[in-house]
XYZ file of C-alpha atoms in Angstrom:
744
model
C -48.215 17.168 127.872
C -46.313 13.470 128.710
C -43.528 12.790 131.061
C -41.072 10.408 130.062
C -37.806 9.713 132.565
C -34.863 8.289 131.922
C -31.821 6.726 134.459
C -28.844 5.598 133.264
C -28.551 2.526 135.297
C -26.640 0.321 132.519
C -25.299 1.107 128.401
C -27.398 0.876 125.770
C -26.795 -1.168 122.743
C -28.303 -0.147 119.021
C -29.790 3.022 120.050
C -31.120 5.272 117.369
C -27.874 7.266 117.574
C -26.098 3.720 117.161
C -27.541 3.351 113.460
C -27.748 6.900 112.320
C -30.279 6.012 109.893
C -30.837 10.379 108.959
C -27.397 10.694 108.955
C -26.722 13.981 110.883
C -24.924 13.084 113.892
C -21.376 13.138 113.952
C -21.587 15.397 110.952
C -18.961 18.495 111.394
C -22.576 20.837 110.406
C -22.190 24.184 110.855
C -23.706 26.520 114.213
C -27.053 27.149 113.184
C -26.661 30.138 115.334
C -24.022 31.310 113.047
C -26.037 33.546 111.038
C -27.030 35.585 113.883
C -23.548 36.124 115.047
C -22.072 37.235 112.438
C -24.738 39.544 111.395
C -24.858 41.237 115.118
C -28.525 39.980 115.072
C -27.770 37.656 118.310
C -28.614 39.672 121.351
C -25.757 39.381 124.021
C -26.978 40.075 127.464
C -26.205 44.028 127.511
C -28.038 45.058 124.020
C -31.637 43.021 125.150
C -33.457 46.401 126.522
C -33.845 49.541 123.977
C -31.606 51.846 125.357
C -33.655 55.190 125.471
C -36.005 52.972 128.056
C -32.920 52.006 130.565
C -31.234 53.404 132.836
C -27.421 52.889 133.218
C -25.213 51.647 136.173
C -21.724 52.033 137.019
C -20.117 50.370 139.900
C -17.624 51.903 142.501
C -15.513 49.250 143.767
C -12.744 49.618 146.059
C -9.348 51.254 146.497
C -8.272 49.195 149.174
C -6.918 45.024 148.831
C -7.778 44.551 152.757
C -10.218 46.785 155.456
C -13.019 47.749 156.420
C -15.348 50.372 154.795
C -16.317 53.836 157.422
C -18.098 55.816 155.569
C -19.921 55.842 151.565
C -20.415 59.726 151.023
C -22.396 59.991 147.402
C -24.252 62.903 147.805
C -22.460 64.613 145.298
C -22.346 61.815 142.575
C -26.506 62.732 143.122
C -25.999 65.600 142.262
C -24.192 65.372 139.266
C -26.411 65.951 135.894
C -28.453 62.956 135.154
C -27.609 60.782 138.123
C -30.867 59.177 138.767
C -29.496 57.201 142.238
C -26.701 55.565 144.080
C -27.246 52.605 144.896
C -26.089 51.098 148.034
C -26.716 47.769 148.976
C -28.932 48.518 152.260
C -28.460 45.013 153.764
C -24.939 46.242 154.271
C -24.998 49.550 155.538
C -26.149 50.706 158.635
C -28.017 54.429 158.713
C -25.038 57.161 160.069
C -27.288 58.389 163.099
C -26.356 62.737 162.021
C -30.372 63.647 161.736
C -29.384 65.514 158.851
C -31.276 66.122 155.606
C -28.429 64.246 153.348
C -25.936 62.559 155.623
C -23.435 60.142 154.701
C -23.621 56.647 155.248
C -21.607 54.173 157.301
C -21.022 50.801 156.624
C -19.939 47.717 158.381
C -18.750 45.794 155.201
C -15.263 44.054 155.420
C -12.859 44.691 151.971
C -12.071 41.889 151.365
C -9.948 42.572 148.497
C -8.718 45.163 145.985
C -11.717 46.223 143.074
C -14.838 44.644 145.246
C -17.818 46.199 144.587
C -19.367 49.309 146.781
C -22.432 50.656 145.115
C -23.375 51.830 141.613
C -24.463 54.800 140.586
C -27.276 54.679 137.915
C -27.777 57.862 135.501
C -29.600 58.295 132.004
C -26.366 57.351 130.338
C -22.782 55.396 130.807
C -20.952 58.648 130.462
C -22.696 60.399 133.191
C -23.581 57.279 135.659
C -18.952 56.908 134.855
C -18.484 60.638 135.616
C -20.224 60.999 138.643
C -18.831 57.366 139.978
C -15.445 59.378 140.321
C -17.352 61.844 142.887
C -18.185 59.015 145.574
C -16.055 59.573 148.494
C -15.584 56.241 150.084
C -13.112 56.418 153.597
C -11.753 53.370 154.646
C -10.511 51.280 157.643
C -6.924 49.887 156.767
C -5.155 47.134 157.737
C -2.361 44.895 156.548
C -3.192 42.615 153.412
C -1.565 38.935 152.336
C -1.208 39.486 148.886
C 1.144 36.733 147.845
C 0.443 33.096 148.308
C 4.585 32.716 148.932
C 4.207 34.399 152.087
C 1.705 32.385 153.786
C 2.314 29.176 152.428
C 2.722 28.050 155.330
C 0.073 28.488 157.226
C -1.714 26.474 154.280
C -4.385 24.288 155.636
C -7.085 21.742 154.174
C -11.025 22.774 154.754
C -12.711 19.399 154.520
C -13.010 19.300 151.221
C -13.742 15.365 150.071
C -11.032 14.986 147.780
C -8.151 16.914 149.346
C -6.561 14.277 151.145
C -6.443 10.602 148.595
C -4.138 7.681 149.983
C -3.237 4.072 148.759
C -0.293 2.269 150.324
C 2.728 3.796 152.282
C 3.548 6.293 149.954
C 6.905 7.685 152.662
C 7.935 4.630 152.563
C 7.945 3.175 148.908
C 8.942 6.519 147.981
C 12.061 6.466 150.255
C 13.090 2.812 149.066
C 13.090 3.711 144.955
C 15.283 3.151 142.581
C 14.350 6.268 140.696
C 13.460 9.294 142.332
C 11.983 12.943 141.361
C 11.108 15.762 143.695
C 10.574 18.479 141.679
C 7.810 21.536 143.138
C 6.172 23.602 140.614
C 4.447 27.054 140.943
C 1.432 28.545 138.663
C 0.130 31.773 138.972
C -3.505 32.753 138.872
C -4.737 33.045 135.751
C -7.775 35.170 134.348
C -11.190 33.680 132.280
C -10.982 36.709 130.072
C -13.630 35.683 128.350
C -14.774 38.473 124.954
C -18.035 39.522 126.142
C -17.345 41.258 130.240
C -20.024 40.422 132.338
C -23.515 42.153 132.155
C -26.839 42.893 132.548
C -29.830 44.905 132.355
C -33.008 43.268 135.374
C -36.083 45.261 135.079
C -38.744 44.184 137.012
C -42.855 43.671 136.309
C -44.625 44.717 139.735
C -42.756 41.904 142.011
C -41.562 40.250 139.155
C -37.997 40.786 138.003
C -36.295 39.675 134.460
C -33.046 39.596 134.365
C -30.974 39.313 131.013
C -27.542 37.786 131.977
C -24.187 36.410 130.484
C -24.409 33.166 133.107
C -23.913 29.696 132.326
C -26.111 27.973 135.041
C -29.713 29.747 134.919
C -31.443 27.535 137.077
C -28.883 28.082 139.810
C -28.340 31.662 138.618
C -31.655 31.968 139.588
C -32.024 30.672 143.080
C -27.789 33.213 143.896
C -30.084 35.480 142.966
C -33.492 35.351 144.506
C -31.097 34.530 147.652
C -29.528 37.986 147.591
C -32.553 39.961 146.955
C -34.586 38.066 149.482
C -37.620 37.599 147.237
C -39.064 34.729 145.970
C -37.220 32.196 143.030
C -40.791 32.227 141.184
C -40.332 35.776 141.130
C -37.030 35.804 139.483
C -36.580 34.838 135.075
C -33.292 34.585 133.893
C -32.791 34.990 129.686
C -28.971 33.965 128.319
C -29.878 32.588 125.323
C -25.962 33.999 123.435
C -23.214 33.900 126.139
C -19.981 35.473 125.362
C -17.540 33.726 126.359
C -17.061 32.107 129.905
C -15.097 29.225 131.090
C -15.994 28.970 134.260
C -16.346 33.247 135.017
C -19.820 33.018 134.831
C -21.221 30.611 136.477
C -21.797 32.430 139.613
C -24.039 35.100 139.679
C -21.802 38.953 139.752
C -21.735 42.176 141.406
C -23.623 43.201 138.273
C -26.855 41.131 138.772
C -27.205 42.054 142.298
C -26.625 46.108 141.788
C -29.017 46.072 138.468
C -31.907 44.294 140.163
C -31.765 46.579 142.920
C -31.188 49.690 141.219
C -34.218 49.513 138.605
C -36.339 48.854 141.890
C -35.776 51.611 142.919
C -35.992 54.247 139.620
C -39.016 52.205 138.325
C -37.306 51.483 134.651
C -35.228 49.093 133.590
C -31.190 49.505 134.124
C -27.791 48.041 132.371
C -24.827 47.387 134.027
C -21.553 46.715 132.258
C -18.659 45.583 134.066
C -15.379 47.340 132.650
C -12.440 45.030 131.103
C -10.469 46.074 134.423
C -13.627 45.626 136.884
C -13.792 41.846 135.358
C -10.247 41.362 135.944
C -10.517 43.134 139.468
C -14.690 41.879 141.298
C -15.419 38.424 139.471
C -13.011 35.940 140.229
C -9.722 33.946 138.607
C -8.202 30.714 138.709
C -6.122 29.697 142.067
C -2.149 30.125 141.893
C -0.131 27.055 142.856
C 2.358 25.728 144.581
C 2.501 21.976 143.978
C 4.722 19.252 144.952
C 5.595 16.691 142.514
C 7.661 13.099 143.829
C 7.543 9.766 141.474
C 9.094 6.612 142.741
C 10.168 4.105 139.936
C 11.950 1.279 139.832
C 14.806 1.317 137.252
C 12.804 -0.316 134.383
C 10.240 2.657 134.522
C 7.665 0.917 136.745
C 5.888 3.594 139.432
C 6.094 2.489 142.240
C 5.631 5.278 144.007
C 3.542 8.776 144.124
C 3.029 11.821 145.582
C 0.877 15.576 144.270
C 0.186 17.894 146.996
C -1.769 21.092 146.639
C -1.801 24.399 148.509
C -3.599 26.721 146.442
C -5.035 30.737 147.423
C -8.779 31.828 148.311
C -10.365 34.782 150.056
C -11.492 33.503 153.903
C -14.853 31.815 153.722
C -14.390 30.197 150.385
C -12.941 26.881 150.992
C -12.693 25.911 146.963
C -9.406 25.007 146.058
C -7.766 24.320 142.954
C -7.845 20.118 142.434
C -4.427 19.833 140.539
C -4.430 16.548 141.838
C -8.218 15.359 140.678
C -6.260 13.360 137.195
C -3.705 12.557 139.233
C -5.741 9.874 140.892
C -6.427 7.687 138.146
C -4.280 8.415 135.519
C -1.263 6.374 135.869
C -0.738 2.530 138.235
C 1.079 3.212 141.299
C 0.312 1.279 144.678
C 1.543 3.644 147.081
C -0.018 7.000 146.164
C -0.439 10.222 148.597
C -2.216 13.310 146.861
C -3.206 16.225 148.561
C -5.090 19.511 148.278
C -4.820 22.368 150.851
C -6.043 25.761 151.258
C -4.193 29.644 152.248
C -6.261 32.321 153.218
C -5.494 35.379 150.858
C -7.051 38.680 150.549
C -7.274 38.429 147.037
C -10.736 38.363 144.374
C -12.236 34.816 145.123
C -10.260 31.833 143.291
C -12.646 29.771 141.468
C -13.283 27.440 138.340
C -11.916 28.257 135.544
C -11.699 26.113 131.992
C -10.097 22.722 133.634
C -10.169 23.462 136.953
C -7.439 20.806 138.734
C -6.724 19.238 135.020
C -4.644 22.657 133.417
C -3.038 23.159 136.311
C -2.137 20.066 137.955
C -1.134 18.313 134.910
C 1.323 20.581 133.935
C 2.958 19.976 136.528
C 2.152 16.045 136.691
C 3.534 15.881 133.260
C 6.914 17.838 133.046
C 7.656 15.395 136.476
C 6.869 12.608 134.136
C 8.725 13.797 131.481
C 11.721 14.124 134.402
C 11.592 10.980 135.461
C 11.856 9.856 131.945
C 15.372 11.700 131.303
C 16.162 10.278 134.133
C 15.046 6.686 133.434
C 16.848 6.914 129.712
C 12.974 6.507 128.361
C 11.389 7.475 125.264
C 8.860 9.311 127.503
C 5.569 7.770 125.533
C 7.207 4.654 126.773
C 7.371 5.155 130.230
C 3.500 6.218 130.514
C 3.317 3.031 129.184
C 4.720 1.066 130.935
C 2.405 2.853 133.781
C -0.552 2.286 132.285
C -2.979 0.460 134.849
C -5.632 -1.860 133.657
C -8.514 -0.903 136.321
C -9.034 2.782 137.821
C -5.554 2.548 140.176
C -7.677 4.301 142.950
C -11.062 2.301 143.542
C -10.481 -0.321 141.969
C -13.511 0.638 139.443
C -13.533 -0.536 135.738
C -13.107 1.671 133.277
C -15.881 2.899 130.817
C -13.175 2.977 127.849
C -9.747 4.428 127.784
C -7.864 4.889 125.055
C -4.950 6.768 126.362
C -2.463 3.981 124.927
C -3.975 4.776 121.154
C -4.055 8.569 121.428
C -0.219 8.254 122.288
C 0.700 5.673 119.193
C -1.430 7.120 116.911
C -0.361 10.994 117.490
C 3.657 9.717 117.840
C 3.109 8.286 114.324
C 1.567 11.433 113.157
C 3.868 13.922 114.600
C 6.951 11.829 113.661
C 7.741 11.538 117.418
C 10.399 9.037 116.179
C 13.218 12.113 114.915
C 12.765 14.040 118.272
C 16.134 14.717 119.322
C 17.793 12.352 121.315
C 19.462 15.490 123.138
C 18.510 18.561 124.144
C 20.472 21.377 122.003
C 21.023 19.162 118.755
C 18.999 20.230 116.682
C 19.565 24.006 115.663
C 18.526 25.662 112.685
C 20.261 29.037 113.223
C 20.138 30.972 116.348
C 16.446 28.788 117.142
C 16.743 25.354 118.841
C 14.543 23.044 117.642
C 12.438 20.717 120.826
C 10.037 18.341 120.738
C 7.747 17.750 123.860
C 4.524 15.505 124.831
C 1.906 15.059 127.235
C -0.761 12.155 128.312
C -4.377 14.434 128.642
C -7.049 13.332 130.572
C -10.265 15.014 132.282
C -12.826 12.941 134.430
C -16.415 12.606 132.790
C -19.359 14.531 134.689
C -22.866 13.199 133.738
C -25.408 15.209 135.425
C -29.460 15.560 136.193
C -31.597 17.562 133.240
C -35.147 18.247 131.888
C -35.887 19.294 128.034
C -39.016 19.769 126.206
C -39.505 18.058 122.380
C -42.340 19.315 120.593
C -42.979 17.577 117.019
C -45.639 19.774 115.672
C -48.096 19.234 112.998
C -46.036 20.390 109.965
C -43.227 17.805 111.117
C -41.361 20.048 112.531
C -39.672 20.093 116.112
C -39.016 22.557 118.369
C -36.585 21.415 121.902
C -36.296 24.067 125.232
C -34.528 23.852 127.911
C -32.794 25.974 129.695
C -29.047 24.680 128.688
C -27.096 27.879 127.826
C -24.776 27.913 124.759
C -21.541 29.957 126.427
C -19.684 29.370 122.026
C -19.078 25.779 122.593
C -22.195 24.479 120.032
C -24.971 23.590 121.895
C -28.087 25.165 119.889
C -26.245 22.617 116.628
C -25.634 19.680 119.305
C -29.238 19.431 120.909
C -31.001 19.869 117.278
C -28.234 16.875 115.718
C -29.786 15.162 118.517
C -33.190 15.355 117.726
C -33.227 15.753 113.886
C -31.249 12.144 113.794
C -34.340 10.821 116.347
C -37.187 11.940 114.936
C -35.442 11.463 111.517
C -35.924 15.677 110.226
C -33.352 17.133 108.652
C -31.809 19.332 111.179
C -32.641 22.485 109.537
C -36.855 21.227 110.840
C -35.411 21.894 114.272
C -35.689 24.895 116.085
C -34.094 24.980 119.986
C -34.586 27.410 121.955
C -31.899 28.069 125.163
C -31.275 30.281 128.067
C -34.882 30.903 129.367
C -34.825 30.213 133.424
C -38.507 29.202 133.168
C -38.196 26.502 130.451
C -37.982 22.916 131.496
C -34.272 22.365 133.965
C -31.329 22.186 132.785
C -27.004 22.000 133.846
C -25.865 24.823 132.461
C -22.648 24.969 131.146
C -19.931 23.630 133.078
C -17.773 20.670 133.884
C -17.687 19.414 130.165
C -20.717 18.476 131.558
C -23.642 20.022 128.840
C -23.524 18.483 125.830
C -24.478 14.673 127.172
C -25.872 15.977 130.002
C -29.042 18.036 127.991
C -28.349 16.247 125.016
C -29.729 12.825 126.975
C -32.761 14.555 128.106
C -33.296 15.446 124.558
C -32.978 11.791 123.651
C -34.961 10.457 126.711
C -37.913 13.247 125.054
C -37.832 12.046 121.968
C -37.642 8.265 122.654
C -41.049 9.389 124.335
C -41.799 11.096 120.935
C -41.301 8.113 118.693
C -43.197 5.569 121.080
C -46.411 7.631 120.259
C -45.679 7.618 116.691
C -45.182 3.725 116.396
C -48.590 3.196 118.633
C -50.218 5.708 115.968
C -48.457 3.863 113.289
C -49.794 1.082 114.801
C -46.218 -1.205 115.069
C -43.719 -1.602 118.131
C -40.679 1.359 118.587
C -38.232 -1.472 117.030
C -39.898 -1.727 113.988
C -40.623 1.730 112.949
C -37.909 3.685 111.191
C -37.694 7.830 110.799
C -36.399 9.350 108.478
C -36.604 12.218 105.582
C -40.002 13.162 107.847
C -41.427 10.192 107.607
C -42.403 7.101 108.559
C -41.688 3.519 107.695
C -43.089 0.546 108.913
C -45.241 -2.590 108.353
C -44.927 -1.954 105.067
C -46.496 0.937 104.992
C -44.084 4.933 104.460
C -46.359 7.809 106.098
C -45.445 11.547 106.703
C -44.804 12.590 109.680
C -47.785 15.602 109.098
C -49.915 13.152 108.249
C -49.607 11.220 111.062
C -50.008 13.426 113.367
C -53.072 14.598 111.800
C -52.946 17.897 113.159
C -52.299 16.879 117.280
C -48.402 17.663 117.799
C -46.709 15.123 120.744
C -44.637 16.936 123.284
C -43.020 15.032 125.469
C -40.944 15.959 128.749
C -37.711 14.459 128.688
C -36.231 13.920 132.016
C -32.741 12.075 132.851
C -30.465 11.856 135.599
C -27.561 9.056 135.832
C -27.942 6.416 137.800
C -25.837 2.872 138.327
C -23.488 3.050 135.099
C -22.364 5.925 136.391
C -21.228 4.710 139.786
C -19.937 1.957 139.265
C -16.929 2.600 136.246
C -14.276 5.061 136.242
C -15.417 7.434 133.044
C -12.728 10.110 131.655
C -11.436 10.965 128.637
C -8.135 10.383 127.336
C -5.708 12.606 124.937
C -2.444 12.925 124.217
C -0.045 16.653 122.960
C 2.823 16.410 121.050
C 4.459 19.986 119.792
C 7.580 21.090 118.595
C 8.833 24.476 119.507
C 11.284 27.177 118.126
C 13.460 29.151 121.172
C 16.077 31.540 120.224
C 19.409 30.697 121.864
C 19.761 35.125 121.936
C 16.348 35.549 122.640
C 14.882 33.228 124.705
C 11.475 33.862 122.579
C 10.162 30.595 122.350
C 7.511 29.386 119.263
C 5.319 26.843 119.118
C 5.699 25.542 115.571
C 3.693 21.692 115.645
C 0.873 21.128 118.477
C -0.923 17.912 117.744
C -3.306 16.473 120.031
C -5.449 13.116 119.631
C -8.325 12.252 122.264
C -11.072 9.652 122.717
C -13.961 11.359 123.984
C -16.353 8.910 123.139
C -18.601 9.051 120.985
C -18.920 12.805 118.673
C -22.004 14.644 118.047
C -20.286 17.186 116.097
C -16.927 16.916 114.404
C -17.092 20.298 113.730
C -18.063 21.513 117.026
C -15.175 19.228 118.921
C -12.681 19.995 116.746
C -12.788 24.116 117.636
C -13.784 22.787 121.656
C -9.973 20.993 120.949
C -8.521 24.239 119.488
C -9.523 26.540 122.179
C -8.001 23.753 124.870
C -4.539 24.039 123.102
C -4.138 27.996 122.606
C -5.398 27.989 126.146
C -2.400 25.307 127.122
C -0.386 27.902 125.145
C -1.365 30.181 126.878
C -0.640 28.455 130.490
C 2.269 27.245 129.458
C 4.457 31.056 128.248
C 2.063 33.969 128.598
C -0.730 34.088 130.561
C -0.319 35.190 134.947
C -1.847 37.740 136.499
C 0.629 39.951 138.703
C -0.725 41.162 142.068
C 0.666 44.306 143.677
C 2.028 43.095 147.105
C 1.167 46.643 148.135
C -2.451 45.948 147.954
C -4.058 43.814 146.052
C -4.458 45.570 142.779
C -4.440 43.245 139.699
C -1.684 44.761 137.814
C -2.199 44.184 134.115
C -5.633 43.590 134.785
C -6.850 44.723 130.449
C -5.655 42.494 127.417
C -3.306 45.175 126.397
C -1.137 43.299 129.671
C -2.785 40.580 130.031
C -1.171 38.452 127.316
C -4.027 35.544 126.391
C -2.742 34.164 123.159
C -2.957 35.976 119.807
C -2.894 34.980 116.548
C 0.321 35.155 115.921
C 1.416 32.922 118.932
C -0.810 30.202 117.192
C 0.611 27.727 115.179
C -1.384 26.199 112.346
C -3.104 23.422 114.570
C -3.826 19.622 114.555
C -6.967 18.043 116.558
C -7.228 14.022 116.149
C -10.760 12.677 117.256
C -10.054 8.273 117.804
C -13.624 6.717 116.854
C -14.699 5.605 120.475
C -18.177 4.850 121.363
C -18.963 5.059 125.671
C -22.625 4.055 125.884
C -21.559 3.739 130.106
C -20.860 7.380 129.876
C -24.031 8.809 128.652
C -27.255 7.438 126.577
C -25.323 9.258 123.548
C -21.890 6.897 123.962
C -20.115 10.505 124.377
C -17.986 12.526 127.007
C -16.816 15.732 127.780
C -14.476 17.174 125.491
C -14.400 21.186 126.263
C -11.803 20.407 128.839
C -10.245 17.968 127.704
C -7.767 19.258 125.424
C -6.661 22.312 127.351
C -5.730 19.262 130.164
C -1.742 18.523 129.964
C -0.523 20.743 126.934
C 1.620 22.760 128.814
C 3.378 20.533 129.202
C 3.593 19.288 126.199
C 5.644 22.869 125.225
C 7.117 23.078 128.328
C 9.165 20.145 127.524
C 9.604 20.805 124.227
C 11.225 23.572 125.282
C 13.742 21.547 127.450
C 14.226 19.240 124.323
C 14.834 22.405 122.455
C 17.098 24.273 124.870
C 17.931 21.785 128.243
C 16.349 24.346 130.113
C 14.205 23.506 132.906
C 11.565 26.465 134.491
C 9.571 24.907 137.441
C 7.400 28.659 137.497
C 5.551 28.925 135.483
C 3.947 30.795 132.889
C 8.246 30.082 130.922
C 8.335 33.325 129.681
C 11.656 34.549 128.117
C 13.519 35.716 131.135
C 13.281 32.586 133.029
C 14.599 30.801 129.422
C 17.525 33.260 129.441
C 18.196 32.803 133.146
C 19.033 28.612 132.011
C 20.505 29.439 128.841
C 24.441 29.816 128.798
C 25.617 33.076 127.554
C 27.517 31.889 123.795
C 23.550 30.504 123.478
C 25.731 27.393 122.633
C 24.315 23.508 124.806
C 26.911 21.161 124.776
C 25.223 18.021 124.881
C 23.820 16.289 126.684
C 25.197 13.036 128.150
């Protein structure tokens, strides 16, 4: 096997993808693994071992939110029918000193949040493990906890994050002198990823080698994490994650189930399955941080921003310094000579806050784009016009050129398609019976990320190809997109390309996260295929640029030869290695879009119905139109949830997540979602990646919630800055008779 490496230092022009001879790239083809999933043949983590072979584990979790575990007594559980063992992680416990034959175990561990994993009961059946878990006795030394961000917001501090504090010019002076000002504070609650597949795994040891079937997004990193937790060499740990039932960032790292299952499997000498209950997923994994955000905008009377500040306070557990980067798009979205973006953290005794789909933008643009709507109203300007007046020519913070930027085009195309010119000029002026109708819009932006990746592509003697990489597919279409890239590059029908993913022993990829997956792992497939093209050209006796690959044949030098004939029984296998280079560092790369929304607000009940939602995006070359639009649909629905329904409700007495299941944590359901519309503007950005594409998976959620809440204001004149915008909050702002006077 040969290797081919490429560092992306400069744009690639006139590539095989650009010429598109095979016509596979960009087409909205169905997912390759779709038939497996709909027929139940795609084995997810918990389904990968025979039930009569594996033992079952059930986690025991803390029933307090802050304090110390004084004692764990698992003897009654061990004596229960069918129980094999009770696993208490020996690295967190110490012997009690009791000389008796079955002493309880004393633990020095601290309780950091309600629902923290404490031990694992392992039994012959899931039901036996679950029932015995109730017999484990735990004694606590509780302490007073900090569970509500607003109660500790005054103790916020800068944990030293590199992007935590961004300045330019003199904001305070410029804001004080601004002719028109907006100063508003927004609060967003904790949110749960709520993936359809709960966290689950199956662990099995073969001697000193561990194989873990799991549902984790970054298998390369996850191997390292699991090996470190277990205290074993990385080369002794293998993770398999071929199918993942959604992640949204909630499965970026290993969960408690992985460590406990591995320890238990070693102890009982057989595979052990562990799946978190839905309630445990909400309590024991991670969450999107709640935030308090203050937006300050200063502008001239003709709408030019002169001062812009975005101050964020988020919560996390002590020692975990991640902060929801709510100001990440504020840094570059609008032109303003004087700017201040800060991020601070308050310590709370809640479960870890971590990345959730569009970390930063999903809630940060909810605040920023609502504040821009307020500024437009104060200025008497159309919200689209205000944004166009503040369109920067270069990155306003660093001065870097934009690799491409079609924000204005997205807004203009969206306004035209949506009928924005029919927007009610004042709140409450369009009514249909009890329903008040309003239009709202918001910009969308998401920083493009590119990561180091590798993939092996093998062109088989029969003219088929195999792509191998430990990249994952969390439902985004990775299998299909990588097959399309290889098929286009090698001139094959897509059906003749097989893709193998999610095996940590395969060439390393960055995994699914940050919207970097398709273009990072796709670029490594591109590089590997370029190596195969060069080898084929040598066999044909022509230069690579003089050879065309199409329909399983190589064409060049006045010859057309079937690939199977050209290979003559010998496969060509190339390991493609890709990494970002100067092109990434010397330009600003982001995807852009615009959302337009129509809502109806009931003047009696305060109920909001989203009637239309249009999103127009520009994200470079679209690799698969169908999966890209599907990703945008998901982002739009996330935006509806962020604006109207989603909130983890914390019991301030204990830190319990009260609504810890899908019955009470209200993700949007079919009845909440209108017929969605997505428009993908044609764009090719060769600076952003060799493929010319940019991340799209998180772009469509960014700003979507603000378009909805801005439409609510246009409908009924109610601004709610404490999200989600539930009907009780809307009702509090409506007049008692449900009728509004026309705004002046």
